PDB file of C-alpha atoms and ligand atoms in Angstrom:
ATOM      1  CA  UNK Q 276       0.113  -0.021   0.091  1.00  0.00           C
ATOM      2  CA  UNK Q 277       1.366   3.499  -0.797  1.00  0.00           C
ATOM      3  CA  UNK Q 278       2.129   6.044   1.809  1.00  0.00           C
ATOM      4  CA  UNK Q 279      -0.788   8.204   0.208  1.00  0.00           C
ATOM      5  CA  UNK Q 280      -3.221   5.344   0.689  1.00  0.00           C
ATOM      6  CA  UNK Q 281      -2.055   4.726   4.304  1.00  0.00           C
ATOM      7  CA  UNK Q 282      -2.348   8.690   5.458  1.00  0.00           C
ATOM      8  CA  UNK Q 283      -5.814   8.619   3.933  1.00  0.00           C
ATOM      9  CA  UNK Q 284      -6.696   5.901   5.982  1.00  0.00           C
ATOM     10  CA  UNK Q 285      -5.095   7.267   9.146  1.00  0.00           C
ATOM     11  CA  UNK Q 286      -6.635  10.566   8.064  1.00  0.00           C
ATOM     12  CA  UNK Q 287     -10.318   8.603   8.046  1.00  0.00           C
ATOM     13  CA  UNK Q 288      -9.598   7.421  11.353  1.00  0.00           C
ATOM     14  CA  UNK Q 289      -8.975  10.932  12.845  1.00  0.00           C
ATOM     15  CA  UNK Q 290     -11.841  12.310  11.356  1.00  0.00           C
ATOM     16  CA  UNK Q 291     -13.846   9.484  12.661  1.00  0.00           C
ATOM     17  CA  UNK Q 292     -12.515   9.931  15.915  1.00  0.00           C
ATOM     18  CA  UNK Q 293     -13.093  13.676  16.252  1.00  0.00           C
ATOM     19  CA  UNK Q 294     -16.591  13.379  14.756  1.00  0.00           C
ATOM     20  CA  UNK Q 295     -17.386  10.792  17.452  1.00  0.00           C
ATOM     21  CA  UNK Q 296     -16.196  12.728  20.203  1.00  0.00           C
ATOM     22  CA  UNK Q 297     -18.188  15.716  19.052  1.00  0.00           C
ATOM     23  CA  UNK Q 298     -21.550  13.825  18.933  1.00  0.00           C
ATOM     24  CA  UNK Q 299     -21.361  14.063  14.925  1.00  0.00           C
ATOM     25  CA  UNK Q 300     -21.993  11.628  12.243  1.00  0.00           C
ATOM     26  CA  UNK Q 301     -18.336  11.122  10.587  1.00  0.00           C
ATOM     27  CA  UNK Q 302     -19.936  11.322   7.307  1.00  0.00           C
ATOM     28  CA  UNK Q 303     -20.791  14.642   7.734  1.00  0.00           C
ATOM     29  CA  UNK Q 304     -17.405  15.605   7.556  1.00  0.00           C
ATOM     30  CA  UNK Q 305     -15.735  15.713   4.204  1.00  0.00           C
ATOM     31  CA  UNK Q 306     -11.986  15.566   3.326  1.00  0.00           C
ATOM     32  CA  UNK Q 307     -10.554  18.095   0.620  1.00  0.00           C
ATOM     33  CA  UNK Q 308      -7.194  16.909  -0.307  1.00  0.00           C
ATOM     34  CA  UNK Q 309      -4.857  19.967  -0.721  1.00  0.00           C
ATOM     35  CA  UNK Q 310      -2.438  19.090  -3.350  1.00  0.00           C
ATOM     36  CA  UNK Q 311      -0.526  22.315  -3.844  1.00  0.00           C
ATOM     37  CA  UNK Q 312       3.111  21.857  -5.181  1.00  0.00           C
ATOM     38  CA  UNK Q 313       2.558  18.225  -5.491  1.00  0.00           C
ATOM     39  CA  UNK Q 314       2.327  16.214  -8.657  1.00  0.00           C
ATOM     40  CA  UNK Q 315      -0.407  15.132 -10.688  1.00  0.00           C
ATOM     41  CA  UNK Q 316       0.738  11.482  -9.914  1.00  0.00           C
ATOM     42  CA  UNK Q 317       0.445  12.152  -6.083  1.00  0.00           C
ATOM     43  CA  UNK Q 318      -3.439  13.138  -7.073  1.00  0.00           C
ATOM     44  CA  UNK Q 319      -4.009   9.978  -8.848  1.00  0.00           C
ATOM     45  CA  UNK Q 320      -2.894   7.956  -6.183  1.00  0.00           C
ATOM     46  CA  UNK Q 321      -5.332   9.659  -3.519  1.00  0.00           C
ATOM     47  CA  UNK Q 322      -8.216   8.823  -6.313  1.00  0.00           C
ATOM     48  CA  UNK Q 323      -7.031   5.260  -6.257  1.00  0.00           C
ATOM     49  CA  UNK Q 324      -7.543   5.349  -2.530  1.00  0.00           C
ATOM     50  CA  UNK Q 325     -10.993   6.917  -2.503  1.00  0.00           C
ATOM     51  CA  UNK Q 326     -10.576  10.905  -2.823  1.00  0.00           C
ATOM     52  CA  UNK Q 327     -12.335  12.761  -5.098  1.00  0.00           C
ATOM     53  CA  UNK Q 328     -12.242  16.381  -3.852  1.00  0.00           C
ATOM     54  CA  UNK Q 329      -8.895  18.184  -4.579  1.00  0.00           C
ATOM     55  CA  UNK Q 330      -8.098  21.642  -3.546  1.00  0.00           C
ATOM     56  CA  UNK Q 331      -5.269  23.979  -5.284  1.00  0.00           C
ATOM     57  CA  UNK Q 332      -4.234  27.394  -4.377  1.00  0.00           C
ATOM     58  CA  UNK Q 333      -2.306  28.473  -7.748  1.00  0.00           C
ATOM     59  CA  UNK Q 334      -4.541  28.573 -10.839  1.00  0.00           C
ATOM     60  CA  UNK Q 335      -1.485  27.520 -13.240  1.00  0.00           C
ATOM     61  CA  UNK Q 336      -0.658  24.743 -11.573  1.00  0.00           C
ATOM     62  CA  UNK Q 337      -3.947  23.597 -11.191  1.00  0.00           C
ATOM     63  CA  UNK Q 338      -4.959  23.943 -14.669  1.00  0.00           C
ATOM     64  CA  UNK Q 339      -1.735  22.007 -15.715  1.00  0.00           C
ATOM     65  CA  UNK Q 340      -2.831  19.215 -13.017  1.00  0.00           C
ATOM     66  CA  UNK Q 341      -6.672  19.005 -14.438  1.00  0.00           C
ATOM     67  CA  UNK Q 342      -5.397  18.615 -17.776  1.00  0.00           C
ATOM     68  CA  UNK Q 343      -3.157  15.366 -16.673  1.00  0.00           C
ATOM     69  CA  UNK Q 344      -5.801  14.108 -14.536  1.00  0.00           C
ATOM     70  CA  UNK Q 345      -8.880  14.543 -16.900  1.00  0.00           C
ATOM     71  CA  UNK Q 346      -9.623  11.157 -17.154  1.00  0.00           C
ATOM     72  CA  UNK Q 347     -10.269  10.983 -13.638  1.00  0.00           C
ATOM     73  CA  UNK Q 348     -13.797  12.198 -12.006  1.00  0.00           C
ATOM     74  CA  UNK Q 349     -12.330  14.790  -9.597  1.00  0.00           C
ATOM     75  CA  UNK Q 350     -14.066  17.577  -8.041  1.00  0.00           C
ATOM     76  CA  UNK Q 351     -11.743  20.801  -8.002  1.00  0.00           C
ATOM     77  CA  UNK Q 352     -11.685  23.510  -5.453  1.00  0.00           C
ATOM     78  CA  UNK Q 353     -10.062  26.471  -5.371  1.00  0.00           C
ATOM     79  CA  UNK Q 354      -8.765  27.814  -2.025  1.00  0.00           C
ATOM     80  CA  UNK Q 355      -5.997  30.300  -2.570  1.00  0.00           C
ATOM     81  CA  UNK Q 356      -6.019  33.969  -3.289  1.00  0.00           C
ATOM     82  CA  UNK Q 357      -7.716  35.017  -6.092  1.00  0.00           C
ATOM     83  CA  UNK Q 358      -7.062  38.064  -8.576  1.00  0.00           C
ATOM     84  CA  UNK Q 359      -9.280  39.901 -10.776  1.00  0.00           C
ATOM     85  CA  UNK Q 360      -7.522  38.541 -13.754  1.00  0.00           C
ATOM     86  CA  UNK Q 361      -7.882  35.021 -12.985  1.00  0.00           C
ATOM     87  CA  UNK Q 362     -11.771  34.724 -12.069  1.00  0.00           C
ATOM     88  CA  UNK Q 363     -12.673  33.783 -15.599  1.00  0.00           C
ATOM     89  CA  UNK Q 364     -10.283  30.856 -15.591  1.00  0.00           C
ATOM     90  CA  UNK Q 365     -11.889  29.799 -12.071  1.00  0.00           C
ATOM     91  CA  UNK Q 366     -15.384  30.054 -13.088  1.00  0.00           C
ATOM     92  CA  UNK Q 367     -14.745  27.898 -15.966  1.00  0.00           C
ATOM     93  CA  UNK Q 368     -12.594  25.066 -14.151  1.00  0.00           C
ATOM     94  CA  UNK Q 369     -13.582  24.748 -10.767  1.00  0.00           C
ATOM     95  CA  UNK Q 370     -16.721  23.295  -8.814  1.00  0.00           C
ATOM     96  CA  UNK Q 371     -16.113  25.225  -5.589  1.00  0.00           C
ATOM     97  CA  UNK Q 372     -13.927  28.215  -4.481  1.00  0.00           C
ATOM     98  CA  UNK Q 373     -13.388  28.617  -0.707  1.00  0.00           C
ATOM     99  CA  UNK Q 374     -11.517  31.897  -0.751  1.00  0.00           C
ATOM    100  CA  UNK Q 375     -13.909  34.573  -1.842  1.00  0.00           C
ATOM    101  CA  UNK Q 376     -13.475  37.806   0.290  1.00  0.00           C
ATOM    102  CA  UNK Q 377     -14.834  40.637  -1.771  1.00  0.00           C
ATOM    103  CA  UNK Q 378     -17.910  41.541  -3.897  1.00  0.00           C
ATOM    104  CA  UNK Q 379     -16.137  42.265  -6.969  1.00  0.00           C
ATOM    105  CA  UNK Q 380     -14.538  39.038  -7.113  1.00  0.00           C
ATOM    106  CA  UNK Q 381     -17.631  37.260  -6.733  1.00  0.00           C
ATOM    107  CA  UNK Q 382     -19.756  39.228  -9.331  1.00  0.00           C
ATOM    108  CA  UNK Q 383     -17.163  38.574 -11.747  1.00  0.00           C
ATOM    109  CA  UNK Q 384     -17.237  34.799 -10.896  1.00  0.00           C
ATOM    110  CA  UNK Q 385     -20.948  34.846 -11.344  1.00  0.00           C
ATOM    111  CA  UNK Q 386     -20.695  36.726 -14.506  1.00  0.00           C
ATOM    112  CA  UNK Q 387     -17.683  34.555 -16.036  1.00  0.00           C
ATOM    113  CA  UNK Q 388     -19.571  31.116 -15.088  1.00  0.00           C
ATOM    114  CA  UNK Q 389     -20.410  29.414 -18.175  1.00  0.00           C
ATOM    115  CA  UNK Q 390     -24.213  29.064 -18.826  1.00  0.00           C
ATOM    116  CA  UNK Q 391     -23.939  25.397 -19.373  1.00  0.00           C
ATOM    117  CA  UNK Q 392     -22.447  24.540 -15.891  1.00  0.00           C
ATOM    118  CA  UNK Q 393     -23.931  24.475 -12.413  1.00  0.00           C
ATOM    119  CA  UNK Q 394     -23.871  27.393 -10.107  1.00  0.00           C
ATOM    120  CA  UNK Q 395     -20.290  27.864  -8.534  1.00  0.00           C
ATOM    121  CA  UNK Q 396     -20.058  26.336  -4.927  1.00  0.00           C
ATOM    122  CA  UNK Q 397     -18.862  29.479  -2.903  1.00  0.00           C
ATOM    123  CA  UNK Q 398     -17.371  29.730   0.746  1.00  0.00           C
ATOM    124  CA  UNK Q 399     -16.835  33.303   1.869  1.00  0.00           C
ATOM    125  CA  UNK Q 400     -13.525  33.433   3.508  1.00  0.00           C
ATOM    126  CA  UNK Q 401     -13.249  35.173   7.104  1.00  0.00           C
ATOM    127  CA  UNK Q 402     -10.845  36.589   8.826  1.00  0.00           C
ATOM    128  CA  UNK Q 403     -11.099  35.490  12.454  1.00  0.00           C
ATOM    129  CA  UNK Q 404      -7.839  36.135  13.703  1.00  0.00           C
ATOM    130  CA  UNK Q 405      -7.795  39.696  13.354  1.00  0.00           C
ATOM    131  CA  UNK Q 406      -4.488  41.679  12.455  1.00  0.00           C
ATOM    132  CA  UNK Q 407      -2.509  38.342  12.324  1.00  0.00           C
ATOM    133  CA  UNK Q 408      -4.105  37.354   9.081  1.00  0.00           C
ATOM    134  CA  UNK Q 409      -4.359  39.319   5.862  1.00  0.00           C
ATOM    135  CA  UNK Q 410      -6.743  37.466   3.917  1.00  0.00           C
ATOM    136  CA  UNK Q 411     -10.607  36.929   4.282  1.00  0.00           C
ATOM    137  CA  UNK Q 412     -13.492  39.826   4.867  1.00  0.00           C
ATOM    138  CA  UNK Q 413     -13.643  41.331   8.216  1.00  0.00           C
ATOM    139  CA  UNK Q 414     -16.464  39.876  10.355  1.00  0.00           C
ATOM    140  CA  UNK Q 415     -18.261  43.186  10.548  1.00  0.00           C
ATOM    141  CA  UNK Q 416     -18.285  42.993   6.966  1.00  0.00           C
ATOM    142  CA  UNK Q 417     -19.671  39.613   6.546  1.00  0.00           C
ATOM    143  CA  UNK Q 418     -23.523  40.246   6.738  1.00  0.00           C
ATOM    144  CA  UNK Q 419     -23.809  42.580   3.850  1.00  0.00           C
ATOM    145  CA  UNK Q 420     -21.237  40.569   1.832  1.00  0.00           C
ATOM    146  CA  UNK Q 421     -23.194  37.351   2.309  1.00  0.00           C
ATOM    147  CA  UNK Q 422     -26.483  39.000   1.264  1.00  0.00           C
ATOM    148  CA  UNK Q 423     -25.003  40.076  -1.828  1.00  0.00           C
ATOM    149  CA  UNK Q 424     -23.136  36.884  -2.985  1.00  0.00           C
ATOM    150  CA  UNK Q 425     -26.338  34.708  -2.041  1.00  0.00           C
ATOM    151  CA  UNK Q 426     -28.248  36.885  -4.638  1.00  0.00           C
ATOM    152  CA  UNK Q 427     -25.537  36.604  -7.436  1.00  0.00           C
ATOM    153  CA  UNK Q 428     -27.294  34.111 -10.256  1.00  0.00           C
ATOM    154  CA  UNK Q 429     -23.947  32.226 -11.259  1.00  0.00           C
ATOM    155  CA  UNK Q 430     -23.191  31.184  -7.764  1.00  0.00           C
ATOM    156  CA  UNK Q 431     -24.594  29.148  -4.806  1.00  0.00           C
ATOM    157  CA  UNK Q 432     -23.214  30.268  -1.487  1.00  0.00           C
ATOM    158  CA  UNK Q 433     -22.987  27.303   0.545  1.00  0.00           C
ATOM    159  CA  UNK Q 434     -20.741  28.672   3.687  1.00  0.00           C
ATOM    160  CA  UNK Q 435     -17.585  29.957   5.534  1.00  0.00           C
ATOM    161  CA  UNK Q 436     -14.230  29.444   5.484  1.00  0.00           C
ATOM    162  CA  UNK Q 437     -11.295  30.533   7.496  1.00  0.00           C
ATOM    163  CA  UNK Q 438      -7.342  29.925   8.016  1.00  0.00           C
ATOM    164  CA  UNK Q 439      -6.648  30.855  11.636  1.00  0.00           C
ATOM    165  CA  UNK Q 440      -3.142  31.488  12.888  1.00  0.00           C
ATOM    166  CA  UNK Q 441      -1.623  28.216  13.565  1.00  0.00           C
ATOM    167  CA  UNK Q 442      -1.197  27.326  17.128  1.00  0.00           C
ATOM    168  CA  UNK Q 443      -0.935  23.909  18.892  1.00  0.00           C
ATOM    169  CA  UNK Q 444      -3.271  25.019  21.691  1.00  0.00           C
ATOM    170  CA  UNK Q 445      -6.704  23.165  21.755  1.00  0.00           C
ATOM    171  CA  UNK Q 446      -8.438  25.852  23.094  1.00  0.00           C
ATOM    172  CA  UNK Q 447      -7.052  28.824  21.010  1.00  0.00           C
ATOM    173  CA  UNK Q 448      -7.751  26.713  17.794  1.00  0.00           C
ATOM    174  CA  UNK Q 449     -11.469  26.058  19.019  1.00  0.00           C
ATOM    175  CA  UNK Q 450     -12.170  29.556  19.796  1.00  0.00           C
ATOM    176  CA  UNK Q 451     -11.275  30.693  16.553  1.00  0.00           C
ATOM    177  CA  UNK Q 452     -13.422  28.063  14.641  1.00  0.00           C
ATOM    178  CA  UNK Q 453     -15.970  28.870  16.792  1.00  0.00           C
ATOM    179  CA  UNK Q 454     -16.104  32.457  15.513  1.00  0.00           C
ATOM    180  CA  UNK Q 455     -16.658  31.166  12.231  1.00  0.00           C
ATOM    181  CA  UNK Q 456     -19.600  28.820  13.106  1.00  0.00           C
ATOM    182  CA  UNK Q 457     -21.381  31.866  15.187  1.00  0.00           C
ATOM    183  CA  UNK Q 458     -21.078  34.023  12.631  1.00  0.00           C
ATOM    184  CA  UNK Q 459     -22.620  31.466  10.204  1.00  0.00           C
ATOM    185  CA  UNK Q 460     -25.390  30.661  12.563  1.00  0.00           C
ATOM    186  CA  UNK Q 461     -26.167  34.501  12.995  1.00  0.00           C
ATOM    187  CA  UNK Q 462     -26.181  34.951   9.392  1.00  0.00           C
ATOM    188  CA  UNK Q 463     -29.572  32.984   9.038  1.00  0.00           C
ATOM    189  CA  UNK Q 464     -29.264  32.096   5.378  1.00  0.00           C
ATOM    190  CA  UNK Q 465     -29.405  28.467   5.899  1.00  0.00           C
ATOM    191  CA  UNK Q 466     -25.682  27.411   4.868  1.00  0.00           C
ATOM    192  CA  UNK Q 467     -24.617  24.076   5.146  1.00  0.00           C
ATOM    193  CA  UNK Q 468     -20.862  24.480   5.124  1.00  0.00           C
ATOM    194  CA  UNK Q 469     -18.142  25.228   7.273  1.00  0.00           C
ATOM    195  CA  UNK Q 470     -14.537  24.865   5.046  1.00  0.00           C
ATOM    196  CA  UNK Q 471     -12.179  24.746   8.368  1.00  0.00           C
ATOM    197  CA  UNK Q 472      -9.234  22.835   9.764  1.00  0.00           C
ATOM    198  CA  UNK Q 473      -6.109  21.658   8.281  1.00  0.00           C
ATOM    199  CA  UNK Q 474      -3.411  18.971   9.134  1.00  0.00           C
ATOM    200  CA  UNK Q 475      -2.662  20.302  12.456  1.00  0.00           C
ATOM    201  CA  UNK Q 476      -6.006  21.131  13.948  1.00  0.00           C
ATOM    202  CA  UNK Q 477      -8.681  19.086  11.943  1.00  0.00           C
ATOM    203  CA  UNK Q 478     -10.123  17.832  15.491  1.00  0.00           C
ATOM    204  CA  UNK Q 479     -10.702  21.161  16.640  1.00  0.00           C
ATOM    205  CA  UNK Q 480     -12.510  22.190  13.516  1.00  0.00           C
ATOM    206  CA  UNK Q 481     -14.690  19.040  13.447  1.00  0.00           C
ATOM    207  CA  UNK Q 482     -15.291  19.933  17.279  1.00  0.00           C
ATOM    208  CA  UNK Q 483     -16.831  23.018  16.031  1.00  0.00           C
ATOM    209  CA  UNK Q 484     -18.778  22.132  13.137  1.00  0.00           C
ATOM    210  CA  UNK Q 485     -16.275  21.746  10.069  1.00  0.00           C
ATOM    211  CA  UNK Q 486     -17.994  19.898   7.383  1.00  0.00           C
ATOM    212  CA  UNK Q 487     -14.737  20.139   5.103  1.00  0.00           C
ATOM    213  CA  UNK Q 488     -11.414  19.739   6.387  1.00  0.00           C
ATOM    214  CA  UNK Q 489      -8.751  20.864   4.040  1.00  0.00           C
ATOM    215  CA  UNK Q 490      -5.618  18.763   4.256  1.00  0.00           C
ATOM    216  CA  UNK Q 491      -2.095  18.774   2.742  1.00  0.00           C
ATOM    217  CA  UNK Q 492       0.580  17.720   4.647  1.00  0.00           C
ATOM    218  CA  UNK Q 493      -1.056  15.042   6.490  1.00  0.00           C
ATOM    219  CA  UNK Q 494      -2.331  13.206   3.218  1.00  0.00           C
ATOM    220  CA  UNK Q 495       0.493  14.103   0.954  1.00  0.00           C
ATOM    221  CA  UNK Q 496       3.561  14.613   2.804  1.00  0.00           C
ATOM    222  CA  UNK Q 497       5.449  18.087   3.584  1.00  0.00           C
ATOM    223  CA  UNK Q 498       5.606  20.439   0.808  1.00  0.00           C
ATOM    224  CA  UNK Q 499       9.391  21.332  -0.277  1.00  0.00           C
ATOM    225  CA  UNK Q 500       8.600  24.860  -1.222  1.00  0.00           C
ATOM    226  CA  UNK Q 501       5.529  27.151  -1.443  1.00  0.00           C
ATOM    227  CA  UNK Q 502       3.257  28.471   1.604  1.00  0.00           C
ATOM    228  CA  UNK Q 503       3.010  26.432   4.736  1.00  0.00           C
TER     229      UNK Q 503
HETATM  230  C1  PLP Z 169      -1.885  24.592   2.101  1.00  0.00           C
HETATM  231  C2  PLP Z 169      -3.414  24.776   2.453  1.00  0.00           C
HETATM  232  C3  PLP Z 169      -3.980  23.719   3.266  1.00  0.00           C
HETATM  233  C4  PLP Z 169      -3.339  22.412   3.684  1.00  0.00           C
HETATM  234  O1  PLP Z 169      -2.514  22.536   4.641  1.00  0.00           O
HETATM  235  P1  PLP Z 169      -2.072  21.317   5.624  1.00  0.00           P
HETATM  236  O2  PLP Z 169      -1.392  22.234   6.761  1.00  0.00           O
HETATM  237  O3  PLP Z 169      -0.523  21.487   4.737  1.00  0.00           O
HETATM  238  O4  PLP Z 169      -3.006  20.410   5.916  1.00  0.00           O
HETATM  239  C5  PLP Z 169      -5.372  24.011   3.663  1.00  0.00           C
HETATM  240  N1  PLP Z 169      -5.972  25.150   3.327  1.00  0.00           N
HETATM  241  C6  PLP Z 169      -5.481  26.106   2.277  1.00  0.00           C
HETATM  242  C7  PLP Z 169      -6.094  27.482   2.259  1.00  0.00           C
HETATM  243  C8  PLP Z 169      -4.384  25.929   1.972  1.00  0.00           C
HETATM  244  O5  PLP Z 169      -3.483  27.040   1.315  1.00  0.00           O
END
């Protein structure tokens, strides 16, 4: 068995244990395999071991992998920062975008979503760590942004996403994820998705209601380059 397949089994066990500890059905927590900086061959291995959802941060890298893996029934998620000049390709080549943090980007994605495709699934990225983080909309700006995005025809607003400041302290991890969960509850829009939790903090995220955990390192191994 490959290391990647072993890692996926270990992750499934971590997700199951965390969901059970939180009194949640483990099937409500889904694994998003984050393959940035990793080759298409690694994604192919993950697919063979059951992975269907793949997250990428860099458009050019993602498009190259999509081409190489076009024979597989993968669902592609864009999870990185979005520049205006990249929205058309993202709208055309992805099923989900987790990192929308301003209306202008959402409007472009909606306009540029091809008519023949289902609306693009959207998570709004929220800055739950204050000064410590650059990306994500401010919690105070979220209600207005969410209402505007929910009205765009080419998009389907699904929920919220956050990347809290990394910390090993479980209580601090949970406090950040709880902010995202409470923001979503307060929106009252019936959103069904919380994209939160990475390799080092997925247990805390699941305890606070994560429905997607975005896992790179614990699935594909350490990255040699690119962002942490
Ligand atoms: C890289 C990345 C991940 C995965 O992080 P790991 O710590 O390697 O699991 C998750 N989400 C986003 C937005 C990322 O950029």
